[in-house]
CSV table of C-alpha atoms in Angstrom, one decimal:
chain,number,residue,atom,x,y,z
U,1,MET,CA,-25.8,12.7,0.2
U,2,ASP,CA,-24.9,9.8,2.4
U,3,ARG,CA,-22.0,10.8,4.7
U,4,LEU,CA,-19.9,7.8,3.6
U,5,LEU,CA,-20.4,8.7,-0.1
U,6,ARG,CA,-19.4,12.3,0.8
U,7,TYR,CA,-16.2,11.2,2.5
U,8,ALA,CA,-15.4,8.9,-0.5
U,9,GLU,CA,-15.9,11.8,-3.0
U,10,THR,CA,-13.8,14.1,-0.8
U,11,LEU,CA,-10.8,11.6,-0.7
U,12,ASP,CA,-11.1,10.7,-4.4
U,13,THR,CA,-11.0,14.4,-5.3
U,14,ALA,CA,-8.1,15.1,-3.0
U,15,ALA,CA,-6.1,12.2,-4.7
U,16,ARG,CA,-7.0,13.3,-8.2
U,17,GLU,CA,-6.2,17.0,-7.6
U,18,ALA,CA,-3.2,16.3,-5.3
U,19,LYS,CA,-4.6,18.6,-2.7
U,20,ALA,CA,-4.7,17.8,1.0
U,21,THR,CA,-8.0,17.5,2.9
U,22,ALA,CA,-9.1,17.5,6.5
U,23,GLN,CA,-9.2,14.3,8.5
U,24,VAL,CA,-12.5,12.5,8.8
U,25,LYS,CA,-12.3,11.1,12.3
U,26,PRO,CA,-12.0,14.4,14.2
U,27,GLN,CA,-15.1,15.7,12.3
U,28,ASP,CA,-17.1,12.5,12.8
U,29,HIS,CA,-16.3,10.9,16.2
U,30,ALA,CA,-18.6,7.9,15.4
U,31,PHE,CA,-16.6,7.0,12.3
U,32,THR,CA,-15.7,3.3,12.6
U,33,VAL,CA,-13.2,1.0,11.0
U,34,ALA,CA,-16.0,-0.9,9.2
U,35,GLU,CA,-17.3,2.4,7.8
U,36,ALA,CA,-13.7,3.4,6.8
U,37,TYR,CA,-13.4,0.2,4.7
U,38,GLN,CA,-16.8,1.1,3.1
U,39,VAL,CA,-15.4,4.6,2.3
U,40,GLN,CA,-12.3,3.0,0.8
U,41,LYS,CA,-14.3,0.8,-1.5
U,42,LEU,CA,-16.6,3.6,-2.5
U,43,SER,CA,-13.6,5.8,-3.3
U,44,VAL,CA,-11.8,3.2,-5.3
U,45,ASP,CA,-15.0,2.3,-7.1
U,46,ARG,CA,-15.1,5.9,-8.4
U,47,ARG,CA,-11.7,5.3,-9.9
U,48,LEU,CA,-12.8,2.0,-11.5
U,49,SER,CA,-15.8,3.7,-13.0
U,50,ARG,CA,-13.4,6.1,-14.7
U,51,GLY,CA,-11.6,3.2,-16.4
U,52,GLU,CA,-9.0,2.1,-13.9
U,53,LYS,CA,-8.6,-1.6,-13.4
U,54,ARG,CA,-8.1,-3.5,-10.2
U,55,ILE,CA,-4.7,-5.3,-10.1
U,56,GLY,CA,-4.4,-6.5,-6.5
U,57,VAL,CA,-4.1,-5.5,-2.9
U,58,LYS,CA,-1.6,-3.9,-0.5
U,59,MET,CA,-1.0,-4.5,3.1
U,60,GLY,CA,-0.3,-1.8,5.7
U,61,LEU,CA,0.6,-1.5,9.4
U,62,THR,CA,2.6,-4.7,9.0
U,63,SER,CA,5.4,-3.8,11.4
U,64,ARG,CA,5.0,-4.1,15.2
U,65,ALA,CA,6.4,-0.5,15.5
U,66,LYS,CA,3.6,0.9,13.3
U,67,MET,CA,0.9,-1.1,15.1
U,68,GLN,CA,2.1,0.3,18.4
U,69,GLN,CA,2.3,3.8,17.0
U,70,VAL,CA,-1.3,3.7,15.8
U,71,GLY,CA,-2.5,1.6,18.7
U,72,VAL,CA,-3.9,-1.4,16.9
U,73,GLU,CA,-3.3,-5.2,16.9
U,74,GLU,CA,-4.4,-5.8,13.3
U,75,VAL,CA,-2.9,-5.0,9.9
U,76,ALA,CA,-4.9,-3.0,7.3
U,77,TRP,CA,-5.3,-3.4,3.6
U,78,GLY,CA,-6.0,-1.4,0.5
U,79,ARG,CA,-6.8,-1.8,-3.1
U,80,LEU,CA,-4.4,-1.4,-6.1
U,81,THR,CA,-5.3,-0.2,-9.6
U,82,ASP,CA,-3.3,-0.1,-12.8
U,83,ALA,CA,-3.1,3.7,-12.7
U,84,MET,CA,-0.8,3.3,-9.6
U,85,LEU,CA,1.8,1.3,-11.5
U,86,VAL,CA,5.1,3.0,-12.1
U,87,GLU,CA,7.4,1.4,-14.7
U,88,GLU,CA,10.6,0.2,-13.1
U,89,GLY,CA,13.5,2.6,-14.0
U,90,SER,CA,11.2,5.3,-15.2
U,91,ALA,CA,10.5,8.9,-14.1
U,92,LEU,CA,7.6,9.8,-11.9
U,93,SER,CA,6.0,13.2,-11.7
U,94,ARG,CA,6.1,14.5,-8.2
U,95,LYS,CA,3.1,16.7,-9.1
U,96,ARG,CA,0.8,13.7,-8.9
U,97,PHE,CA,1.1,13.6,-5.1
U,98,VAL,CA,0.4,15.8,-2.0
U,99,HIS,CA,3.4,14.8,0.2
U,100,PRO,CA,4.7,11.5,-1.0
U,101,ARG,CA,7.0,9.1,0.8
U,102,VAL,CA,8.6,5.9,-0.4
U,103,GLU,CA,9.2,2.6,1.3
U,104,PRO,CA,10.8,-0.7,0.3
U,105,GLU,CA,8.6,-3.8,0.1
U,106,ILE,CA,8.3,-7.3,-1.3
U,107,ALA,CA,5.6,-8.0,-3.9
U,108,PHE,CA,3.9,-11.3,-4.6
U,109,LEU,CA,2.5,-12.3,-8.0
U,110,MET,CA,-0.4,-14.7,-7.7
U,111,LYS,CA,-1.0,-17.7,-10.0
U,112,ALA,CA,-4.2,-18.9,-8.3
U,113,PRO,CA,-7.0,-17.3,-6.3
U,114,LEU,CA,-6.7,-17.0,-2.6
U,115,ALA,CA,-9.2,-16.1,0.1
U,116,GLY,CA,-10.2,-16.9,3.6
U,117,ASP,CA,-8.3,-18.7,6.4
U,118,VAL,CA,-5.3,-20.3,4.7
U,119,THR,CA,-2.0,-21.7,6.0
U,120,PRO,CA,1.4,-20.2,4.9
U,121,ALA,CA,2.0,-23.3,2.8
U,122,ALA,CA,-1.4,-22.9,1.0
U,123,ALA,CA,-0.7,-19.2,0.5
U,124,MET,CA,2.7,-19.9,-1.1
U,125,ALA,CA,1.2,-22.6,-3.3
U,126,ALA,CA,-0.8,-19.8,-4.9
U,127,VAL,CA,2.2,-17.6,-5.6
U,128,GLU,CA,3.8,-17.5,-9.0
U,129,ALA,CA,6.8,-15.2,-8.2
U,130,ILE,CA,8.2,-12.6,-5.8
U,131,ALA,CA,10.0,-9.4,-6.5
U,132,PRO,CA,11.7,-6.4,-4.8
U,133,ALA,CA,9.3,-3.5,-4.9
U,134,MET,CA,8.7,0.0,-3.6
U,135,GLU,CA,5.4,1.7,-2.6
U,136,ILE,CA,4.8,5.4,-2.9
U,137,ILE,CA,2.5,6.3,0.0
U,138,ASP,CA,0.8,9.7,0.1
U,139,SER,CA,-1.8,10.4,2.7
U,140,ARG,CA,-4.3,12.8,1.3
U,141,TYR,CA,-4.7,14.3,4.8
U,142,GLU,CA,-3.2,17.6,5.8
U,143,ASN,CA,0.3,17.3,7.4
U,144,PHE,CA,0.3,13.6,6.8
U,145,LYS,CA,-1.7,13.2,10.1
U,146,PHE,CA,-4.4,10.6,10.5
U,147,THR,CA,-6.2,8.1,12.7
U,148,LEU,CA,-6.5,4.4,11.9
U,149,GLU,CA,-10.0,5.0,10.5
U,150,ASP,CA,-8.7,7.9,8.4
U,151,VAL,CA,-5.9,6.0,6.8
U,152,ILE,CA,-8.1,3.0,6.0
U,153,ALA,CA,-10.7,5.3,4.3
U,154,ASP,CA,-7.8,6.8,2.3
U,155,ASN,CA,-6.9,3.4,0.8
U,156,THR,CA,-4.1,3.0,3.4
U,157,SER,CA,-2.3,6.0,1.8
U,158,SER,CA,-1.4,3.8,-1.2
U,159,SER,CA,-0.6,5.9,-4.3
U,160,GLY,CA,2.0,4.2,-6.4
U,161,LEU,CA,4.1,1.0,-6.8
U,162,VAL,CA,7.2,0.0,-8.6
U,163,ILE,CA,8.0,-3.7,-9.2
U,164,GLY,CA,11.4,-5.1,-9.9
U,165,SER,CA,12.2,-8.4,-11.8
U,166,TRP,CA,10.2,-11.4,-10.7
U,167,GLY,CA,12.0,-14.3,-9.1
U,168,ASP,CA,11.5,-17.8,-7.7
U,169,PRO,CA,9.2,-17.8,-4.7
U,170,ARG,CA,10.8,-20.9,-3.3
U,171,ILE,CA,13.8,-19.0,-2.0
U,172,ASP,CA,13.8,-18.2,1.7
U,173,PHE,CA,12.7,-14.6,1.9
U,174,SER,CA,11.8,-14.5,5.6
U,175,ASN,CA,14.9,-12.5,6.7
U,176,LEU,CA,16.5,-10.8,3.7
U,177,GLY,CA,18.6,-7.6,4.1
U,178,VAL,CA,17.1,-4.5,2.5
U,179,ILE,CA,18.8,-1.2,1.6
U,180,LEU,CA,17.0,1.9,0.5
U,181,GLU,CA,19.1,4.5,-1.3
U,182,ILE,CA,18.3,8.1,-2.4
U,183,ASP,CA,20.7,9.7,-4.9
U,184,GLY,CA,23.2,6.9,-4.1
U,185,LYS,CA,23.2,7.5,-0.4
U,186,VAL,CA,21.9,4.8,2.0
U,187,VAL,CA,19.0,6.3,3.9
U,188,GLU,CA,17.3,3.1,5.4
U,189,VAL,CA,18.5,-0.4,6.2
U,190,GLY,CA,16.2,-3.2,7.3
U,191,SER,CA,15.1,-6.8,6.9
U,192,SER,CA,12.1,-8.5,5.3
U,193,ALA,CA,11.4,-9.9,8.7
U,194,ALA,CA,10.1,-6.5,9.7
U,195,ILE,CA,6.9,-7.6,7.8
U,196,LEU,CA,5.1,-9.5,10.6
U,197,GLY,CA,8.3,-11.5,11.2
U,198,ASN,CA,7.9,-13.1,7.8
U,199,PRO,CA,6.3,-11.6,4.6
U,200,VAL,CA,4.2,-14.8,4.1
U,201,ARG,CA,2.2,-13.9,7.2
U,202,SER,CA,1.2,-10.7,5.4
U,203,LEU,CA,-0.1,-12.8,2.5
U,204,VAL,CA,-2.0,-15.0,4.8
U,205,ALA,CA,-3.6,-11.9,6.5
U,206,ALA,CA,-4.4,-10.5,3.1
U,207,ALA,CA,-6.4,-13.6,2.1
U,208,ARG,CA,-8.4,-13.4,5.3
U,209,LEU,CA,-9.1,-9.7,5.3
U,210,VAL,CA,-10.1,-9.6,1.6
U,211,ALA,CA,-12.5,-12.6,2.2
U,212,GLU,CA,-14.1,-10.7,5.1
U,213,ALA,CA,-14.9,-7.9,2.6
U,214,GLY,CA,-16.6,-10.5,0.3
U,215,GLU,CA,-13.7,-10.4,-2.2
U,216,ARG,CA,-10.7,-12.6,-3.1
U,217,ILE,CA,-7.2,-12.3,-4.4
U,218,GLU,CA,-7.3,-13.4,-8.0
U,219,ALA,CA,-4.8,-15.2,-10.2
U,220,GLY,CA,-2.6,-12.5,-11.8
U,221,ASP,CA,-3.1,-10.1,-8.8
U,222,LEU,CA,-0.2,-8.3,-7.1
U,223,VAL,CA,0.0,-8.3,-3.3
U,224,MET,CA,2.3,-5.7,-1.7
U,225,ALA,CA,3.4,-7.2,1.6
U,226,GLY,CA,4.0,-4.0,3.6
U,227,GLY,CA,6.7,-1.5,4.4
U,228,ILE,CA,10.1,-2.8,5.5
U,229,THR,CA,11.7,0.4,6.8
U,230,ALA,CA,10.6,3.9,7.6
U,231,ALA,CA,9.3,5.9,4.6
U,232,PRO,CA,11.5,9.0,3.8
U,233,ASN,CA,10.0,12.0,2.0
U,234,LEU,CA,10.2,11.9,-1.8
U,235,ALA,CA,11.5,15.2,-3.3
U,236,PRO,CA,11.7,16.3,-6.9
U,237,GLY,CA,14.9,15.2,-8.8
U,238,GLN,CA,15.7,12.3,-6.5
U,239,THR,CA,16.7,8.8,-7.8
U,240,VAL,CA,15.4,6.1,-5.5
U,241,ARG,CA,16.7,2.5,-5.4
U,242,SER,CA,15.8,-0.4,-3.2
U,243,THR,CA,17.9,-3.6,-3.1
U,244,VAL,CA,16.7,-6.8,-1.5
U,245,GLN,CA,19.2,-9.5,-0.7
U,246,ASN,CA,18.9,-12.5,-3.2
U,247,LEU,CA,16.0,-10.8,-5.0
U,248,GLY,CA,17.7,-7.8,-6.8
U,249,ALA,CA,17.0,-4.1,-7.0
U,250,VAL,CA,14.3,-1.8,-8.2
U,251,MET,CA,14.5,2.0,-8.9
U,252,PHE,CA,12.7,5.0,-10.2
U,253,GLN,CA,13.3,8.8,-10.5
U,254,ALA,CA,11.2,11.6,-9.2
U,255,GLU,CA,10.6,14.5,-11.5
U,256,ALA,CA,9.4,17.9,-10.5
């Protein structure tokens, strides 16, 4: 079996069975970023072949702190499917994940296709609405440890998303206060400006990177802009709530 197909199968199985697996990069020192994106696509294609549907893209490494931590100058992206959607306000089984964490984000809903090198104005012209959101990230690697190539292959750790009520995208969302609460206690505080200085820059980057892969963001797609704060661990029984200034709140519960 081709080594990239083998990596894709391993990661897909780890996600389906919620069991950690070894990193790819330490085993294959020649493993490149380009190959990692191929593995990501092959792995997600396996899910699509089982009936899942593509619903958009997510952006990762969108804060300067995370870029410096991983030692890169470029954001990463991953693919979203309908099986990853968690109904707002609902309960989520913790058993679906290996070692999940949660982070507050902003989501875009697209009304027109978008791809290639676009200006922020052109990117926003394709946006139908924006909403407060949370992403459940769950690296399939042991001990939540990975290289850049590893995390890209693993669909940038994306595992679930919760979307709040959609609002008018014409508001200024460049520097909105964000609070993440677990069981009523504030655990993280941040600003939407943590996403590349302005979340619209993440959307611009998404259009460019998706086009480089020969794809495009479609009308009706979701685009998750990237994490705003650190991502605390998600434990059974917790109630998680994220509030974004002028946009509203979004919440879910974690069951055992």
